[in-house]
C-alpha positions as MATLAB code, in Angstrom:
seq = 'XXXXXXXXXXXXXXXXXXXXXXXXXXXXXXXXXXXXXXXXXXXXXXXXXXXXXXXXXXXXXXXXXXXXXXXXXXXXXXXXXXXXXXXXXXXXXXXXXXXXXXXXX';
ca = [
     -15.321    7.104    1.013;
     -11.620    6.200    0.499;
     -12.527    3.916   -2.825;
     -11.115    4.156   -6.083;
     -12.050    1.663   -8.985;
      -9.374    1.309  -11.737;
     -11.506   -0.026  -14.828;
      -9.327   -1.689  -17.525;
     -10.964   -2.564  -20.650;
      -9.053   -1.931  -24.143;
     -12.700   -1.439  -26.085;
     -14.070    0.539  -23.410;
     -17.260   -1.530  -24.098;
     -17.099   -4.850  -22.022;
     -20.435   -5.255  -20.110;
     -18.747   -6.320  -16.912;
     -16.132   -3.403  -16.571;
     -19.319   -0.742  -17.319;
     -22.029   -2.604  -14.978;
     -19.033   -2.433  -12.408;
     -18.087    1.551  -13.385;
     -21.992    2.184  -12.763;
     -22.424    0.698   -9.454;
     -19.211    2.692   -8.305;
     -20.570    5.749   -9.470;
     -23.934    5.171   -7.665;
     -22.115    4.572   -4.600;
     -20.233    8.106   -5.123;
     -16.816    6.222   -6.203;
     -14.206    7.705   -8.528;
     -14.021    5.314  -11.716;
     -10.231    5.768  -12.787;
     -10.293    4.064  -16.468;
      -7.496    2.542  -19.277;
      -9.325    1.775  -22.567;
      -8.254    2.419  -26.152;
      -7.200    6.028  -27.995;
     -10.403    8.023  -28.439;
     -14.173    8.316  -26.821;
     -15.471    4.572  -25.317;
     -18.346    4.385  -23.124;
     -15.881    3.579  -19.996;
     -14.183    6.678  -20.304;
     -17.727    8.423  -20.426;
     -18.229    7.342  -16.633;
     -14.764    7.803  -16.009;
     -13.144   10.966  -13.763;
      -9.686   10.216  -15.782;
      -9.224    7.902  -18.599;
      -5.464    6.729  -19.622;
      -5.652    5.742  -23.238;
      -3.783    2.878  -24.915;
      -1.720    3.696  -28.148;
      -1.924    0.332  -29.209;
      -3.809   -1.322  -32.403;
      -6.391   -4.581  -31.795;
      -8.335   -5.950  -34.618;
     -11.503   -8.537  -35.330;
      -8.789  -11.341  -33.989;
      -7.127   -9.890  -31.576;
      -3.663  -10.573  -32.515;
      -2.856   -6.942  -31.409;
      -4.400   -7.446  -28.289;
      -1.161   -8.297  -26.723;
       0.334   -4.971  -27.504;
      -2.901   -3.296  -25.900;
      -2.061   -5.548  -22.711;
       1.114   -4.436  -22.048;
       0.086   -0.834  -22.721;
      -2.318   -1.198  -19.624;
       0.424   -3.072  -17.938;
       2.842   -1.316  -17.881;
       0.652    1.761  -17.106;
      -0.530   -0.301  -13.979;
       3.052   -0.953  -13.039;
       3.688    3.016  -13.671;
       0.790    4.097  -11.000;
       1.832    1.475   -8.500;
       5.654    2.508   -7.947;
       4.354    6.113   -7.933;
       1.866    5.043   -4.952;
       4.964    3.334   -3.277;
       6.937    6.142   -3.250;
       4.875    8.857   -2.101;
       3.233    6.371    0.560;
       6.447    4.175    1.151;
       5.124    2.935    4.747;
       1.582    2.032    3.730;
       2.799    0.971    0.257;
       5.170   -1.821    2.617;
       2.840   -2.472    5.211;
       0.067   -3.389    2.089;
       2.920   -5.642    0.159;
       3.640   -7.354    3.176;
       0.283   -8.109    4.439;
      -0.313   -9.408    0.392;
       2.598  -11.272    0.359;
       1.187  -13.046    4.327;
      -1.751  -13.817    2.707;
      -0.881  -15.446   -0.763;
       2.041  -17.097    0.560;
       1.208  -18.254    4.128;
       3.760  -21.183    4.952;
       6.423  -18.768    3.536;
       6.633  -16.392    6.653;
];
């Protein structure tokens, strides 16, 4: 009941991202989305979609532009979380941090 699912997918089409957007939504999940600038299947099953103003053609050479579009917007979202919920967002980092880095504590 306290799920979210943050789908990233620059297309909006990648098979994985929408099987994994349809089994949250069957399971009464919010599917929070970042695909490209306009109407993508992802953003269809999506409660919000944040779109990337970025360019990606048949060879992806923009694709790296798209990337740090989502990023950055990830980035943007997670220092918002940590300062309205400062104590959980440090108790969460911590425990992280334990758990990739164990011989470090």
């Amino acid at each position: 009941k306290n799920d979210l699912l943050f789908a990233v997918s620059y297309s909006g089409k990648k098979q994985e991202t929408l099987e994994l957007a349809k089994i949250a939504l069957q399971r009464d999940v919010p599917v929070i989305s970042f695909t490209r600038v306009g109407n993508t299947p992802l953003a269809e099953c999506s409660v919000v979609n944040f779109e990337a103003a970025a360019f990606e053609d048949v060879y992806r050479t923009g694709a790296f532009g798209s990337r740090i579009a989502q990023l950055y917007l990830v980035d943007v979202i997670f220092l918002t979380y940590s300062l309205f919920f400062s104590e959980q967002a440090s108790s969460k980092l911590r425990n992280t941090y334990e758990i990739v880095n164990p011989n470090r504590m």
